[in-house]
PDB file of C-alpha atoms in Angstrom:
ATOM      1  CA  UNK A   1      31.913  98.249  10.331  1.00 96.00           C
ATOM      2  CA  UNK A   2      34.348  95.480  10.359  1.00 98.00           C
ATOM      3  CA  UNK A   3      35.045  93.256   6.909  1.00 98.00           C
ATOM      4  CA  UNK A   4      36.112  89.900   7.808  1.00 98.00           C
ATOM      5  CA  UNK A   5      37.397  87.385   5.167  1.00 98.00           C
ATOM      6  CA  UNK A   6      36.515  84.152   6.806  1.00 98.00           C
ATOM      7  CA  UNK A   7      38.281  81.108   5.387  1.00 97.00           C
ATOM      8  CA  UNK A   8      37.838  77.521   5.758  1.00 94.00           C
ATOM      9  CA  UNK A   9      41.122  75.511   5.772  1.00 91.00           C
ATOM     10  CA  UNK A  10      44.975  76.696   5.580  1.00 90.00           C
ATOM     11  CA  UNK A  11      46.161  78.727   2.793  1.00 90.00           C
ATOM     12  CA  UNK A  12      47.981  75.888   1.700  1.00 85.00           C
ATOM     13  CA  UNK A  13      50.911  78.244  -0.538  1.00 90.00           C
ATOM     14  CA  UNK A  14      53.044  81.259   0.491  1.00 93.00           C
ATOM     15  CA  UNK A  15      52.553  82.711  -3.165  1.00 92.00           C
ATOM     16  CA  UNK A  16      48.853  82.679  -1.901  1.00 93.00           C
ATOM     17  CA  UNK A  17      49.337  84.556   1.349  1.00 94.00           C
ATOM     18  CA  UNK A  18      51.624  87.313   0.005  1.00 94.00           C
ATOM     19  CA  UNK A  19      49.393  88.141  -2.902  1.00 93.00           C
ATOM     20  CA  UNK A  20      46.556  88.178  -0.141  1.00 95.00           C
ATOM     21  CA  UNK A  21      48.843  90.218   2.480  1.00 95.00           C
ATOM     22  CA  UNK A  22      49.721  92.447  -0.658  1.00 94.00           C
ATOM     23  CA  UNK A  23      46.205  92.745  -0.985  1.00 95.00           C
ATOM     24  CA  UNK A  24      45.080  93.166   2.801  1.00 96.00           C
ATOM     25  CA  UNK A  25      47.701  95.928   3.350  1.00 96.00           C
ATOM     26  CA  UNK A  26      45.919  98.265   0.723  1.00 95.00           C
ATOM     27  CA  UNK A  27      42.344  97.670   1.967  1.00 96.00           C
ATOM     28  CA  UNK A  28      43.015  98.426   5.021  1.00 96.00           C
ATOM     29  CA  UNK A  29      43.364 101.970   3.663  1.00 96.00           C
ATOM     30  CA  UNK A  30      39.500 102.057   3.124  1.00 97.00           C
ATOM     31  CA  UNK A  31      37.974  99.564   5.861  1.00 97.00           C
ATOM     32  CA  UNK A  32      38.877  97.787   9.302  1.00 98.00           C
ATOM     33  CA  UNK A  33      39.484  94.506   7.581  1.00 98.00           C
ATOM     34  CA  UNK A  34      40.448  91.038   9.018  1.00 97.00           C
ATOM     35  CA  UNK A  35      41.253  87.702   7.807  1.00 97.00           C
ATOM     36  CA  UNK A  36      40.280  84.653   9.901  1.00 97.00           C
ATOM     37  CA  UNK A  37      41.194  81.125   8.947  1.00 95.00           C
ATOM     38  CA  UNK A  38      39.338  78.657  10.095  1.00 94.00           C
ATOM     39  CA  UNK A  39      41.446  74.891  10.968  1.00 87.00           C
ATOM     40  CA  UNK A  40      41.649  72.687   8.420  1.00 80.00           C
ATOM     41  CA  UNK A  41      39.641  69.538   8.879  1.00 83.00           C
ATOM     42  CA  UNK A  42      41.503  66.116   8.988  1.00 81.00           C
ATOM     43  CA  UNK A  43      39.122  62.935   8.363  1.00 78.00           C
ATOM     44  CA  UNK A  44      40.492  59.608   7.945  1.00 76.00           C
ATOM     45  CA  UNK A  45      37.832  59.008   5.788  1.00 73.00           C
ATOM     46  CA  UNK A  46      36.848  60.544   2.639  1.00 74.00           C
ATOM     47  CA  UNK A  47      33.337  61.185   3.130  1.00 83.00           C
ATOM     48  CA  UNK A  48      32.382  64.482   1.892  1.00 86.00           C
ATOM     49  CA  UNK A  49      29.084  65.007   3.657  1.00 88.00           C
ATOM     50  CA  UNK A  50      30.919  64.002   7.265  1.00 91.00           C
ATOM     51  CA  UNK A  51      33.507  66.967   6.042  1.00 90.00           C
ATOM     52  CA  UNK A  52      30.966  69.336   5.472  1.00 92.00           C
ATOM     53  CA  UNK A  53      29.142  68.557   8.666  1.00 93.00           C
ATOM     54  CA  UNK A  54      32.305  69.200  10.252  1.00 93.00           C
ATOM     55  CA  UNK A  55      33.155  72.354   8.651  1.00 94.00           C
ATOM     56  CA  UNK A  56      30.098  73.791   9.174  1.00 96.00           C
ATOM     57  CA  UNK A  57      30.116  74.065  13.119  1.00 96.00           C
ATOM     58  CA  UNK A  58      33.468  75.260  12.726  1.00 96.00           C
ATOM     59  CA  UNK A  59      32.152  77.949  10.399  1.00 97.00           C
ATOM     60  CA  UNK A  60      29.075  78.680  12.004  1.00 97.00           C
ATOM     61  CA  UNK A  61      31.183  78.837  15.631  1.00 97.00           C
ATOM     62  CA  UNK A  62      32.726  81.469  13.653  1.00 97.00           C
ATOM     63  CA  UNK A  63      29.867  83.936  12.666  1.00 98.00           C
ATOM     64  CA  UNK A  64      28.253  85.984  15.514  1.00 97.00           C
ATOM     65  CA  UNK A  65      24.412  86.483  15.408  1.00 97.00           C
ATOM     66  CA  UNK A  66      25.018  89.913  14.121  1.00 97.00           C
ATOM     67  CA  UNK A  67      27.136  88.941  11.121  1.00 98.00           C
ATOM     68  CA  UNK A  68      26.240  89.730   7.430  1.00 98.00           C
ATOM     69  CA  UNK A  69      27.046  86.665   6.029  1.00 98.00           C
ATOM     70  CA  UNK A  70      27.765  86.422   2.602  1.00 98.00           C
ATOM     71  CA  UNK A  71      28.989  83.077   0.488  1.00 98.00           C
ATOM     72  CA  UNK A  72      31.805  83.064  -1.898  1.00 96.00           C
ATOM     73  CA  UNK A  73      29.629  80.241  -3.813  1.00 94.00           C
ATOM     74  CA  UNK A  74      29.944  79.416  -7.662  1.00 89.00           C
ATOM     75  CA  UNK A  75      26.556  78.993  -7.620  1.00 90.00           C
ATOM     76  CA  UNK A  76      25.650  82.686  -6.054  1.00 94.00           C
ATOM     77  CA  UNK A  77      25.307  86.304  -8.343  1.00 95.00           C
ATOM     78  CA  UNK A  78      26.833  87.450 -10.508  1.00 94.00           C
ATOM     79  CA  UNK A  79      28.246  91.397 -11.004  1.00 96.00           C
ATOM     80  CA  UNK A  80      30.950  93.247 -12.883  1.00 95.00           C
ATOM     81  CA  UNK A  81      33.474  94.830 -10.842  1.00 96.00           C
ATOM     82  CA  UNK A  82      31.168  98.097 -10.949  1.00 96.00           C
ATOM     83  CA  UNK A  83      28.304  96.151  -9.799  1.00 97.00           C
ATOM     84  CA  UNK A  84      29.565  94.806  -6.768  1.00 97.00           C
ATOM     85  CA  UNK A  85      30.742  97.807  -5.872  1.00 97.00           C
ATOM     86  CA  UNK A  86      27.292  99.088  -5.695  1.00 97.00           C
ATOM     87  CA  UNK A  87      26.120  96.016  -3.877  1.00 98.00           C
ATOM     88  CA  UNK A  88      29.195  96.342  -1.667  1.00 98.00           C
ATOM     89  CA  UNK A  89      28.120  99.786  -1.023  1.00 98.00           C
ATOM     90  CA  UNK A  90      24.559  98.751  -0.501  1.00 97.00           C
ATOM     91  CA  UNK A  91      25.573  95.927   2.290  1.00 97.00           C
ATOM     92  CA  UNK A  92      27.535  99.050   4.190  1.00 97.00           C
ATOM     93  CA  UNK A  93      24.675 100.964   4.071  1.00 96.00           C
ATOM     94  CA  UNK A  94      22.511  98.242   6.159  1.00 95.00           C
ATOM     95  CA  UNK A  95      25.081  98.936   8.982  1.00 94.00           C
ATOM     96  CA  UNK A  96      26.217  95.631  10.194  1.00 96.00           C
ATOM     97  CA  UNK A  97      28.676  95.662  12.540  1.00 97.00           C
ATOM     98  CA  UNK A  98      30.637  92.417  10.476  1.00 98.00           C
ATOM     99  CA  UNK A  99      30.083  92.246   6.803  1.00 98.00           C
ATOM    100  CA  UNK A 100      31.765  88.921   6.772  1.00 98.00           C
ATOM    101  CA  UNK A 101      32.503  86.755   3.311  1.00 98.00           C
ATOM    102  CA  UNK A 102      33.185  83.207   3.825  1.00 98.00           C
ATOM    103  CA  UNK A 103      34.895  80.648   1.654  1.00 96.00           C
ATOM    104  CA  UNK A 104      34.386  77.331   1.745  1.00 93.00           C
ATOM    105  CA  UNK A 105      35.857  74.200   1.680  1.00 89.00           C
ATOM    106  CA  UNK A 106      36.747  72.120  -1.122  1.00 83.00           C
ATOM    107  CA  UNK A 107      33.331  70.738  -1.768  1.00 86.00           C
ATOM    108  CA  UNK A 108      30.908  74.099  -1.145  1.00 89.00           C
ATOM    109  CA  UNK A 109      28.641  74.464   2.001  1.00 94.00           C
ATOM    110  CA  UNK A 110      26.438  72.809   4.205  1.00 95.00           C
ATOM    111  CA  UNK A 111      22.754  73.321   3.994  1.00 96.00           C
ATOM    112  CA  UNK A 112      22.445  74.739   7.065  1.00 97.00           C
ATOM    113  CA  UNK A 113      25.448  77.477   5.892  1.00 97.00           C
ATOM    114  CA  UNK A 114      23.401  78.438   3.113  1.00 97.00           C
ATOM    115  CA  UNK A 115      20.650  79.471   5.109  1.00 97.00           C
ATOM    116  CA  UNK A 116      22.156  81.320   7.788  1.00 98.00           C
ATOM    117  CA  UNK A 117      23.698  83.487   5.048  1.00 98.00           C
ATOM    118  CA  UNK A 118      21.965  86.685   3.692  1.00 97.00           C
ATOM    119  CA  UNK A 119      23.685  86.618   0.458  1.00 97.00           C
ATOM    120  CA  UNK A 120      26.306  85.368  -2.117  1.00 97.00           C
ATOM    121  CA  UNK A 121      28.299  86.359  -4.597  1.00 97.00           C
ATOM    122  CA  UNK A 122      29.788  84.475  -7.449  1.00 96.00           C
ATOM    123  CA  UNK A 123      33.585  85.401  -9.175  1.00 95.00           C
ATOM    124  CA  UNK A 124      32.999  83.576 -12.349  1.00 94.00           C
ATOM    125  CA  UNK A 125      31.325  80.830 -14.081  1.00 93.00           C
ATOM    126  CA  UNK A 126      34.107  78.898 -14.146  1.00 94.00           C
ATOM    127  CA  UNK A 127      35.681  76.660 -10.748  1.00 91.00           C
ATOM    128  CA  UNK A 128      38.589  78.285  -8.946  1.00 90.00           C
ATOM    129  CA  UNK A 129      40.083  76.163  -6.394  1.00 87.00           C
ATOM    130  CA  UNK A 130      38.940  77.674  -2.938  1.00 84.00           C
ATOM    131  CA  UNK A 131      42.498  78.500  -2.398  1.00 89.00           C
ATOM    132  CA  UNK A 132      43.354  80.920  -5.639  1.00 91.00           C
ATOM    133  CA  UNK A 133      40.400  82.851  -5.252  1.00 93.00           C
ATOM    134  CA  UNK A 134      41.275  84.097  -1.932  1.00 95.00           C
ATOM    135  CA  UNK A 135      43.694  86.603  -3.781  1.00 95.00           C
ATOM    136  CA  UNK A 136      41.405  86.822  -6.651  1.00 95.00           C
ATOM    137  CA  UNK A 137      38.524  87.987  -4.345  1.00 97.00           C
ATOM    138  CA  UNK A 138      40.552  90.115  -2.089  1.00 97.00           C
ATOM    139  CA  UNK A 139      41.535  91.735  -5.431  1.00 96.00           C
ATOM    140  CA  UNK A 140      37.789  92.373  -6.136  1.00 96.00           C
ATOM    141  CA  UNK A 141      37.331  94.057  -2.559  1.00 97.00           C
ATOM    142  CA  UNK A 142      40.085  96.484  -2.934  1.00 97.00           C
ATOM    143  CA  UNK A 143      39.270  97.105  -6.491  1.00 96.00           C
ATOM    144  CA  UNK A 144      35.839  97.799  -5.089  1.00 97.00           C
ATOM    145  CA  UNK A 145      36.711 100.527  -2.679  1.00 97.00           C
ATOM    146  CA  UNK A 146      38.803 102.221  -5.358  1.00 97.00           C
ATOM    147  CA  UNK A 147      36.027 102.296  -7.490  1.00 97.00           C
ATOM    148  CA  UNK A 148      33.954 103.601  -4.973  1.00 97.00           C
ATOM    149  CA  UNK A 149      36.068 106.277  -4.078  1.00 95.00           C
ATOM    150  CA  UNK A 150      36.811 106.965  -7.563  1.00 93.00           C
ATOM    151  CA  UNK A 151      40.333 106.548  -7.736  1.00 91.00           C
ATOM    152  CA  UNK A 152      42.419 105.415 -10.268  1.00 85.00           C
ATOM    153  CA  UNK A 153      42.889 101.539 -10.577  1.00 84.00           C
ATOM    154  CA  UNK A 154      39.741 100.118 -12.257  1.00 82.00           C
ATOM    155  CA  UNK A 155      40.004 100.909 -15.806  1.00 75.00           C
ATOM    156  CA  UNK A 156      36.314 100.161 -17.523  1.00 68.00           C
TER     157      UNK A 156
ATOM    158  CA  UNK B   1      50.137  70.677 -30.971  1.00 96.00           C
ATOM    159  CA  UNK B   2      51.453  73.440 -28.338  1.00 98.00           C
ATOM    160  CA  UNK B   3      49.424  76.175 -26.197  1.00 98.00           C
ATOM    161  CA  UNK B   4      51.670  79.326 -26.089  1.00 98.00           C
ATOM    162  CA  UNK B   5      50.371  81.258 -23.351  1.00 98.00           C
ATOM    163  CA  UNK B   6      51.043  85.396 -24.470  1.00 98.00           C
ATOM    164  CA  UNK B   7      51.580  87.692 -22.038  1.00 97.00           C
ATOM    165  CA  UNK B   8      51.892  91.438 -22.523  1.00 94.00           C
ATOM    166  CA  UNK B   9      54.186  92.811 -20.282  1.00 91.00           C
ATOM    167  CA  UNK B  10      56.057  91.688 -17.727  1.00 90.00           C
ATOM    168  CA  UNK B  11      54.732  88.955 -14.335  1.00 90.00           C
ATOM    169  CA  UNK B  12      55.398  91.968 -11.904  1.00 85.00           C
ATOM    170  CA  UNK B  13      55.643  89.731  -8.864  1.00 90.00           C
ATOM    171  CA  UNK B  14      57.566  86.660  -8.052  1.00 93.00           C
ATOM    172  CA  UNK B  15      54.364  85.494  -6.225  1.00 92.00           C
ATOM    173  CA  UNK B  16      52.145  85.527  -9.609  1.00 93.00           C
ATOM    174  CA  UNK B  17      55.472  84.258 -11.323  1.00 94.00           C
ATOM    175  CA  UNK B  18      55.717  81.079  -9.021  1.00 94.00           C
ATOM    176  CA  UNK B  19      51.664  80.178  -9.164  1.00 93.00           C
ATOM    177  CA  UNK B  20      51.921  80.190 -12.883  1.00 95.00           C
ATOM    178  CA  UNK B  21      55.203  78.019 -12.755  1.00 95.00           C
ATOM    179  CA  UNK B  22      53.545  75.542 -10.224  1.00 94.00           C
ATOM    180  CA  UNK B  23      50.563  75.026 -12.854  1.00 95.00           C
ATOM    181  CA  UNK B  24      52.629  75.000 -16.112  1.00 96.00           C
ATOM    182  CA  UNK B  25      54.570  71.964 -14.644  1.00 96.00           C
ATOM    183  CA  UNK B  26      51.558  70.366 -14.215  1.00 95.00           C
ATOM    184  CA  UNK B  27      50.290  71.345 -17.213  1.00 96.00           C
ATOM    185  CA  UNK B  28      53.053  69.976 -19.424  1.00 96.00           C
ATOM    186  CA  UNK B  29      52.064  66.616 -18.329  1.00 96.00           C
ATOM    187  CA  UNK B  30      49.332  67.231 -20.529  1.00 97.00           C
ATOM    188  CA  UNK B  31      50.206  69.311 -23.624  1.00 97.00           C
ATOM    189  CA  UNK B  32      53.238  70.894 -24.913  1.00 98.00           C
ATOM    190  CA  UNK B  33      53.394  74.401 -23.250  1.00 98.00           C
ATOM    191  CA  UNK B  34      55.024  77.293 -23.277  1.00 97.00           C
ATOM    192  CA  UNK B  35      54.943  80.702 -21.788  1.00 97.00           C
ATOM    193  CA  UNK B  36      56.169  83.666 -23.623  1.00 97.00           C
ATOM    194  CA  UNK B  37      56.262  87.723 -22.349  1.00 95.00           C
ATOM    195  CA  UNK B  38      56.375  90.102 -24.658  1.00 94.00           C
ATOM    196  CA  UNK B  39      58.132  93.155 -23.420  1.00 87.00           C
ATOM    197  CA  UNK B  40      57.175  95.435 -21.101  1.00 80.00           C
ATOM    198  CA  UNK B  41      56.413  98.983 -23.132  1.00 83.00           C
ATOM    199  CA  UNK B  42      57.279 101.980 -21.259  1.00 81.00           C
ATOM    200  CA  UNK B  43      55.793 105.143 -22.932  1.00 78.00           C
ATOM    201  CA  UNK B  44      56.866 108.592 -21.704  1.00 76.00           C
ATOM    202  CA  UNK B  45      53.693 109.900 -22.527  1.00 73.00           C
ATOM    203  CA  UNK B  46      50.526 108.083 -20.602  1.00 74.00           C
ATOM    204  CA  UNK B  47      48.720 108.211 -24.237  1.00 83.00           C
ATOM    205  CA  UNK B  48      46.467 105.060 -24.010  1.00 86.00           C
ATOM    206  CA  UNK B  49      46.313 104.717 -27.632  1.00 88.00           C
ATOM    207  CA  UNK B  50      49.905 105.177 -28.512  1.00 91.00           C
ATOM    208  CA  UNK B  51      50.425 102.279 -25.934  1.00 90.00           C
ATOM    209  CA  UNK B  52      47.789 100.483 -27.244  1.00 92.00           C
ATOM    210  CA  UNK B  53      49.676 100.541 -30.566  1.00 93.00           C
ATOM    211  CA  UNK B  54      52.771  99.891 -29.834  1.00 93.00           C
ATOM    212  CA  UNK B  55      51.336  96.780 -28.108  1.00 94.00           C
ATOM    213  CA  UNK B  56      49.850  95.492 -31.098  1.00 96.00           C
ATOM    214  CA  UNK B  57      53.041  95.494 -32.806  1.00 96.00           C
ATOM    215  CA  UNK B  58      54.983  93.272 -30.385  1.00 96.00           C
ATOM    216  CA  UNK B  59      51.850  90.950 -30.186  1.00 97.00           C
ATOM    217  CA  UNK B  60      51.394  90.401 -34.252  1.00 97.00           C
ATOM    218  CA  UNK B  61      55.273  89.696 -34.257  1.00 97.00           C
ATOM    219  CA  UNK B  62      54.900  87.123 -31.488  1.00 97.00           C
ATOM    220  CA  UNK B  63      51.738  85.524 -33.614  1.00 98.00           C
ATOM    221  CA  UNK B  64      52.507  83.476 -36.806  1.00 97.00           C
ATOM    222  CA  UNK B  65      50.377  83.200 -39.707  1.00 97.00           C
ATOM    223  CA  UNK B  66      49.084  79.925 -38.545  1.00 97.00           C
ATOM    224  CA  UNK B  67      47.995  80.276 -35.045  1.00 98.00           C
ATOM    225  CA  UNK B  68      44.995  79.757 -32.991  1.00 98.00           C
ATOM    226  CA  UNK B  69      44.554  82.589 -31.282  1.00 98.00           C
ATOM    227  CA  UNK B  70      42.312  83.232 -28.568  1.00 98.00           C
ATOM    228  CA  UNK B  71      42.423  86.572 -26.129  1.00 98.00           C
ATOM    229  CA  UNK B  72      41.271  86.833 -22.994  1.00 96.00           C
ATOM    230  CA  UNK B  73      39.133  89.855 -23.294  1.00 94.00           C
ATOM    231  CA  UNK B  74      36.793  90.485 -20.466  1.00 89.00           C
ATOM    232  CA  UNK B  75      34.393  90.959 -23.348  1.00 90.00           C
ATOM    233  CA  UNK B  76      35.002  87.245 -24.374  1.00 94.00           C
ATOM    234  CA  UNK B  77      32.709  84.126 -24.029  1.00 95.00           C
ATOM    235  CA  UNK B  78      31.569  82.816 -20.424  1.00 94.00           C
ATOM    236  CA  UNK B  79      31.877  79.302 -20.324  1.00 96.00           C
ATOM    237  CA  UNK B  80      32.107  76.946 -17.130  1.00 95.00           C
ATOM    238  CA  UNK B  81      35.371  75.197 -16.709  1.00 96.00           C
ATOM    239  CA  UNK B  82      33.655  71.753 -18.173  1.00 96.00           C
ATOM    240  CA  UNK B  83      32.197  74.037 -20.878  1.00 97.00           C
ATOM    241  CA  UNK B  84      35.809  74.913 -21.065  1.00 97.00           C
ATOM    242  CA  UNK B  85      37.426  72.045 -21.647  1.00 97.00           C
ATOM    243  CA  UNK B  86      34.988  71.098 -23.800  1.00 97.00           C
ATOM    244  CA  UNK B  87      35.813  74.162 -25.823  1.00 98.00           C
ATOM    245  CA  UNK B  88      39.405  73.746 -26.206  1.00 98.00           C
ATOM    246  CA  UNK B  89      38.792  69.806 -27.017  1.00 98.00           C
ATOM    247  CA  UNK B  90      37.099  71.554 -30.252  1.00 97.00           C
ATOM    248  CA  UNK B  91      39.992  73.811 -30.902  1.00 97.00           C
ATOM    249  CA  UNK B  92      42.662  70.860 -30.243  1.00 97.00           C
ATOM    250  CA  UNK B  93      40.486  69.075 -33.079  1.00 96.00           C
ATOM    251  CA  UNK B  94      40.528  71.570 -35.498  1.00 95.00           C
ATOM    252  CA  UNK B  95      43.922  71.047 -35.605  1.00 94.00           C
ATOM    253  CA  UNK B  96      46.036  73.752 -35.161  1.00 96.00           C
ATOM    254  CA  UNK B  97      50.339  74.089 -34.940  1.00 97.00           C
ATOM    255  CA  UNK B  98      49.770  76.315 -32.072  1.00 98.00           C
ATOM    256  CA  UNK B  99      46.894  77.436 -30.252  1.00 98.00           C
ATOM    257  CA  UNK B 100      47.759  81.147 -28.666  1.00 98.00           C
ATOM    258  CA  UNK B 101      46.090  82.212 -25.482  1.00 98.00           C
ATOM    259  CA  UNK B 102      46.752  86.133 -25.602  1.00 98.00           C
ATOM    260  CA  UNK B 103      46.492  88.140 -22.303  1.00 96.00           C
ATOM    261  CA  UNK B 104      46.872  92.224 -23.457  1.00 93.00           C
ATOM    262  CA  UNK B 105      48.292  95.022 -21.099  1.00 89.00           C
ATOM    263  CA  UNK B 106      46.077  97.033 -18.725  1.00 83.00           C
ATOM    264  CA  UNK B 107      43.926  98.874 -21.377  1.00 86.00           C
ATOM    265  CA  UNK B 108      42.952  95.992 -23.258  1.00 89.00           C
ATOM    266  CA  UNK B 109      43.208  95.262 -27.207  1.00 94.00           C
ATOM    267  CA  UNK B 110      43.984  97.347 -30.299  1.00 95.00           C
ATOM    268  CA  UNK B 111      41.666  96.466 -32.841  1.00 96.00           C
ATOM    269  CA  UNK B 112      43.571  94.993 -35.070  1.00 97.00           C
ATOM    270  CA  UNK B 113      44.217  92.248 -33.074  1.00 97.00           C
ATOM    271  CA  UNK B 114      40.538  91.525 -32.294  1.00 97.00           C
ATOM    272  CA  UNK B 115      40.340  91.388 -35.610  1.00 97.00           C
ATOM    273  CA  UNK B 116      43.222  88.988 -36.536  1.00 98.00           C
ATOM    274  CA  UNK B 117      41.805  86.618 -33.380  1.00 98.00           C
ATOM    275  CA  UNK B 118      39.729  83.345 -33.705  1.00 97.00           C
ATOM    276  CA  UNK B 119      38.217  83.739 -30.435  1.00 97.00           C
ATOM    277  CA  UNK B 120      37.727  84.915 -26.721  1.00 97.00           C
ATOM    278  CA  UNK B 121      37.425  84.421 -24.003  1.00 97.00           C
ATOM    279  CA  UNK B 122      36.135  86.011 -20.792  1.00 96.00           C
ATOM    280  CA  UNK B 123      37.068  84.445 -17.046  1.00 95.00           C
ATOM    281  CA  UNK B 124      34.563  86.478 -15.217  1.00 94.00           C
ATOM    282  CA  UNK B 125      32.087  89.369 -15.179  1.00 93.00           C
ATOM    283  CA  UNK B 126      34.435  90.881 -13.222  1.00 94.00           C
ATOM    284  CA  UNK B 127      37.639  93.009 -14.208  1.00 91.00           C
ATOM    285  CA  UNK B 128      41.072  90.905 -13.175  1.00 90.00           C
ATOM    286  CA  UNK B 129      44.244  92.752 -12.984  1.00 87.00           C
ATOM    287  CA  UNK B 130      45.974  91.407 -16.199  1.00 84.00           C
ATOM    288  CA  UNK B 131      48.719  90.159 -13.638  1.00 89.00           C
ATOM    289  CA  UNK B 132      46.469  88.247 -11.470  1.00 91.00           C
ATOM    290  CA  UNK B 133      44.919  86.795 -14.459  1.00 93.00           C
ATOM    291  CA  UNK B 134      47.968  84.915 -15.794  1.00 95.00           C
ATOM    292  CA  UNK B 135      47.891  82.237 -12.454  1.00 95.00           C
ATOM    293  CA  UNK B 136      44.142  82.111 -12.789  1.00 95.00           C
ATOM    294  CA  UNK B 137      43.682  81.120 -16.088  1.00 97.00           C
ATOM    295  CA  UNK B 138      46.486  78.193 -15.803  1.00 97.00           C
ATOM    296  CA  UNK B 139      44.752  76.756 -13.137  1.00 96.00           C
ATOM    297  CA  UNK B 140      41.529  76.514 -15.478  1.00 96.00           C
ATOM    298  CA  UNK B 141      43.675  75.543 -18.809  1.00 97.00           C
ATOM    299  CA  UNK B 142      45.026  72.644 -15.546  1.00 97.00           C
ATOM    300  CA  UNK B 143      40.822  72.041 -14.627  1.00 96.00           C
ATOM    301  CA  UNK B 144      40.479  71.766 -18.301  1.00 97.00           C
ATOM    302  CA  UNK B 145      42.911  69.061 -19.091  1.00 97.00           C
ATOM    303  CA  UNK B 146      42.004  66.760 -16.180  1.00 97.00           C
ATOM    304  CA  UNK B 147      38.577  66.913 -16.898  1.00 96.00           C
ATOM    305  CA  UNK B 148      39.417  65.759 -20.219  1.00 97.00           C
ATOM    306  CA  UNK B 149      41.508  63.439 -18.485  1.00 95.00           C
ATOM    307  CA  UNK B 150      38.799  62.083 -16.156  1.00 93.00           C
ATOM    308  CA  UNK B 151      41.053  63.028 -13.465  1.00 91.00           C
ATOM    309  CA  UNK B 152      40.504  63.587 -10.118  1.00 85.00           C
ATOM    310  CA  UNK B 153      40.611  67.284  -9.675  1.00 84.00           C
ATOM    311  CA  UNK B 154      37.160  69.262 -10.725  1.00 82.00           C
ATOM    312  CA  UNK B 155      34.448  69.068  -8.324  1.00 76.00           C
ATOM    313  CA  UNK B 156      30.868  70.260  -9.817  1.00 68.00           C
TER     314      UNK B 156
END
């Protein structure tokens, strides 16, 4: 089992990556575990659904056929730290060889995203920007691992 | 009016400490802002309720009589980031010298101050780290004031 924390677009701040490498370096502890930006998408024009066209064959160029996908998506479940650890657990138990979380771009996914993924998870009710919750869900991943092997981070 | 953003504890990396300074400048095109830590407490003993005390001693000092205040309790109110905004409109009406937006150390609250607070308010089902918290919840006070703006920034 692989975890791969597939991005679309730059990190666009080095406060951003080194909370993320901070991040990546302790998972790795629990999981073979790669990030994997995808390139940011330049149009002249400012036509969202052209964008997400455009992102989307990047994105699905990225997945292999094997891939558990699973949207970061505001509009996706819902679970408490504890919970997704479960669920986390769960996924690993299916025995994919890439559990593989994607984040989209600034305006969400393409149809045709959405149905090629198994699954999706949401961090809050509220809008991050797609940038800060890389960190924030990285956070959730390692605090997931330490939950599940019951170590001492995750206060309840 | 001023938002007073209350921090327990010190920002333990320059990382978090730069995200939060990138949205309070952009913030304080908005509002009057400040941020303001209130020491770090380092207990011999690892007595969660002596900490918890002494905590709620350095936070009532920090409060005045008339405040606002508002923690961010993971057992707090959801809202979405327009709900949000719409929320703190309310609050802004009602008036206040100050409205406090308290973020407690890694065990939470003493009673006490639930009890002396006017609201709360919960980012996520999820547990944060009370570190990686303080960026997050910038970027939504941010969200909130450009959607009350009609400003260019939230996407639904």
């Amino acid at each position: 089992l692989e975890i791969v924390f597939l991005l679309t677009g730059k990190t666009d701040s080095s406060e951003i990556e080194n909370l993320m490498n901070q991040f990546e370096k302790r998972l790795k502890h629990y999981v073979r575990f790669q990030t994997i930006e995808i390139k940011q998408i330049k149009l002249k024009s400012s036509d969202k659904s052209l964008l997400l066209l455009a992102e989307r064959d990047l994105q699905l160029k990225a997945i292999q056929d094997s891939d558990f996908l699973i949207l970061l998506d505001e509009n996706g479940s819902y679970w408490t730290s504890r919970g997704f650890s479960d669920q986390l657990q769960k996924w690993m138990n299916m025995g994919p060889k890439r559990l593989v979380f994607l984040v989209g771009g600034a305006f969400g996914f393409h149809e045709a995203v959405r149905n090629r993924s198994q699954a999706s998870l949401s961090l809050s009710k509220m809008t991050f920007s797609h940038q800060i919750i890389r960190p924030i869900f990285l956070e959730q991943l390692y605090r997931a691992f330490t939950i599940l092997k019951n170590e001492p981070y995750h206060n309840d």
